[in-house]
Each structure stands twice: as C-alpha cells, then as structure tokens.
Amino acid sequence: MRPPLFPRKRFGREEIRSAPFLLEDPLTNGCIEWFDEGRQFRFSSLDDLLKIMKARGDTKAKSIYSINKNINDYDLKRTSDRRKKVAGGDDPYAEWECFYNPFFKEGQRELLDYIKRRPHPSRVKDKDKAKKKEDHPIE
C-alpha cells in the first residue's frame, strides 16, 4: 500500500498527545485528575503540575507560563471560578484549576485529532482566518 501523497500532520507538538498519559500516571495521583465523568480535568496548582512533568522527563515544560500558554493555545476552556478561591468554603476542590475541551475526554484518544493548536498571530497572513474555527464532526 502506498503512503498518502500529503500526509496529514496530526499535531504541531506533543503536549496535547501526552496529556492523557499524564492524567493516568500514578505519580500524578492527588495532583491532576479526570472529573465530571471524564469530560473535564483538574489540577491542584501549576507549580505541582510542573514538578510532575519534570519528574516524568518532559523537557518542554520549562515554566508555569509555558504550561499556561499551551492550555490557551490548545483551546482548553477554564471551568473553574477563581472567585471561589478567595471566598473559600467547604469545597476541597475550590482552589483547583479545571479545564474542558469537547475533544479531550477520558478514554477517547481518537478525538485528540480534532484539537488544533491555535496559530501564532504573527504567522497568520490573514488575521480573520485565525479567528475562524473549523466545524468539527464530533461533539
């Protein structure tokens, strides 16, 4: 069988492809986890997440700013409310950061193909193209 003439590039980087493995790693127990029946994930703090990523040998995780940038670049939406951190309360997860993407679900790695890295604004010739989103067949 011949390889395709124009192979489709799946991802620009490995961050989003390694994220499910990070959530399933026993080292991360108590720091990062799936919740809401595998539709969202949460972590206790960026500092803890950075330490775990470095312990796993992730050389691209240089700072909490690079992790935060990747969260934004891969269009992971924050579902946690920062105001709850200040208010406190009885919820033990009030200070955790929670994120969601319709194509990032527990046990469904085939959906990762639909997560695209947001193009850098300086590399996009037409700024309107950068703002438009693709229609995804799976929701």
Coordinates of C-alpha atoms in Angstrom, one line a residue:
M1 CA 0.0 0.0 0.0
R2 CA 1.3 3.4 -1.0
P3 CA 1.6 6.1 1.7
P4 CA -0.6 9.1 1.1
L5 CA 0.8 11.9 -1.1
F6 CA 0.1 14.6 1.5
P7 CA 0.2 13.0 5.0
R8 CA -1.9 15.0 7.4
K9 CA 0.1 16.5 10.2
R10 CA -1.7 15.5 13.4
F11 CA -0.2 18.0 15.9
G12 CA 2.3 20.7 15.9
R13 CA 3.7 19.5 19.2
E14 CA 3.4 16.6 21.6
E15 CA 1.9 18.3 24.6
I16 CA -1.8 17.5 23.9
R17 CA -1.0 13.9 22.9
S18 CA 0.9 13.3 26.1
A19 CA -1.7 14.9 28.4
P20 CA -3.9 11.7 28.7
F21 CA -0.9 9.8 29.8
L22 CA -0.2 12.5 32.4
L23 CA -3.7 12.1 33.8
E24 CA -3.3 8.3 34.0
D25 CA 0.2 8.3 35.6
P26 CA 0.3 7.0 39.2
L27 CA 2.8 9.8 40.1
T28 CA 0.1 12.4 39.5
N29 CA -2.4 10.9 41.9
G30 CA -3.8 13.6 44.0
C31 CA -2.5 16.4 41.8
I32 CA -4.2 16.1 38.4
E33 CA -7.3 14.0 37.7
W34 CA -10.3 13.5 35.4
F35 CA -13.7 14.5 36.8
D36 CA -17.2 15.1 35.6
E37 CA -17.3 11.5 34.3
G38 CA -14.1 12.1 32.2
R39 CA -15.3 15.2 30.4
Q40 CA -13.1 17.6 32.3
F41 CA -9.8 17.5 34.1
R42 CA -8.4 19.5 37.1
F43 CA -5.1 20.0 38.8
S44 CA -4.2 21.4 42.2
S45 CA -1.7 24.0 41.0
L46 CA 0.5 24.9 38.1
D47 CA 3.6 24.5 40.4
D48 CA 2.7 20.9 41.3
L49 CA 1.9 20.1 37.7
L50 CA 5.3 21.5 36.5
K51 CA 7.1 19.4 39.1
I52 CA 5.4 16.2 38.0
M53 CA 6.0 17.0 34.3
K54 CA 9.7 17.5 35.0
A55 CA 9.8 14.3 37.1
R56 CA 8.3 12.4 34.2
G57 CA 11.1 13.7 31.9
D58 CA 9.1 16.3 30.0
T59 CA 11.9 18.6 28.8
K60 CA 9.4 21.1 27.1
A61 CA 7.8 22.0 30.4
K62 CA 10.1 24.8 31.4
S63 CA 7.9 27.1 33.4
I64 CA 4.3 27.6 34.6
Y65 CA 4.0 30.2 31.9
S66 CA 4.7 27.6 29.1
I67 CA 2.1 25.3 30.6
N68 CA -0.4 28.1 30.8
K69 CA 0.3 29.1 27.2
N70 CA -0.2 25.6 25.9
I71 CA -3.5 25.4 27.8
N72 CA -4.6 28.6 25.9
D73 CA -3.1 27.5 22.6
Y74 CA -5.0 24.2 22.6
D75 CA -8.3 25.9 23.4
L76 CA -8.8 24.3 26.8
K77 CA -11.6 26.3 28.4
R78 CA -11.4 27.1 32.1
T79 CA -14.4 25.9 34.0
S80 CA -13.3 26.8 37.5
D81 CA -14.2 30.1 39.1
R82 CA -11.2 32.0 40.5
R83 CA -13.6 33.9 42.8
K84 CA -14.3 30.7 44.7
K85 CA -10.6 30.6 45.7
V86 CA -11.0 33.9 47.5
A87 CA -14.4 33.0 49.1
G88 CA -13.2 29.7 50.4
G89 CA -16.0 27.4 51.6
D90 CA -16.4 23.7 52.2
D91 CA -15.4 22.5 48.7
P92 CA -11.9 20.8 48.9
Y93 CA -11.5 21.4 45.1
A94 CA -12.3 25.2 45.2
E95 CA -8.7 26.1 44.6
W96 CA -8.1 23.6 41.8
E97 CA -7.9 24.7 38.2
C98 CA -10.5 23.0 36.0
F99 CA -10.5 22.8 32.2
Y100 CA -12.6 21.4 29.4
N101 CA -12.4 20.8 25.6
P102 CA -15.1 18.7 23.8
F103 CA -12.4 16.7 22.2
F104 CA -10.4 15.9 25.3
K105 CA -12.2 13.1 27.1
E106 CA -11.1 10.2 29.2
G107 CA -10.6 7.0 27.2
Q108 CA -11.3 8.7 23.8
R109 CA -7.8 9.4 22.4
E110 CA -9.1 9.3 18.8
L111 CA -10.8 12.7 19.5
L112 CA -7.4 14.3 20.0
D113 CA -7.0 14.6 16.2
Y114 CA -9.7 17.3 16.3
I115 CA -7.8 19.5 18.8
K116 CA -5.7 22.0 16.8
R117 CA -3.1 24.3 18.1
R118 CA -4.1 28.0 17.7
P119 CA -1.8 29.6 15.1
H120 CA 0.5 32.3 16.3
P121 CA -0.8 35.7 15.2
S122 CA 2.4 36.8 13.6
R123 CA 2.5 33.7 11.4
V124 CA -1.0 34.2 10.0
K125 CA -1.2 36.3 6.9
D126 CA -5.0 36.9 7.1
K127 CA -5.9 37.8 10.7
D128 CA -9.6 36.8 10.0
K129 CA -8.6 33.3 9.2
A130 CA -7.0 32.9 12.7
K131 CA -10.3 33.8 14.3
K132 CA -12.5 31.4 12.4
K133 CA -12.9 27.9 13.9
E134 CA -13.3 24.7 12.0
D135 CA -16.6 22.8 12.1
H136 CA -15.9 19.5 13.9
P137 CA -17.9 16.4 13.0
I138 CA -17.9 15.1 16.6
E139 CA -19.3 17.0 19.6

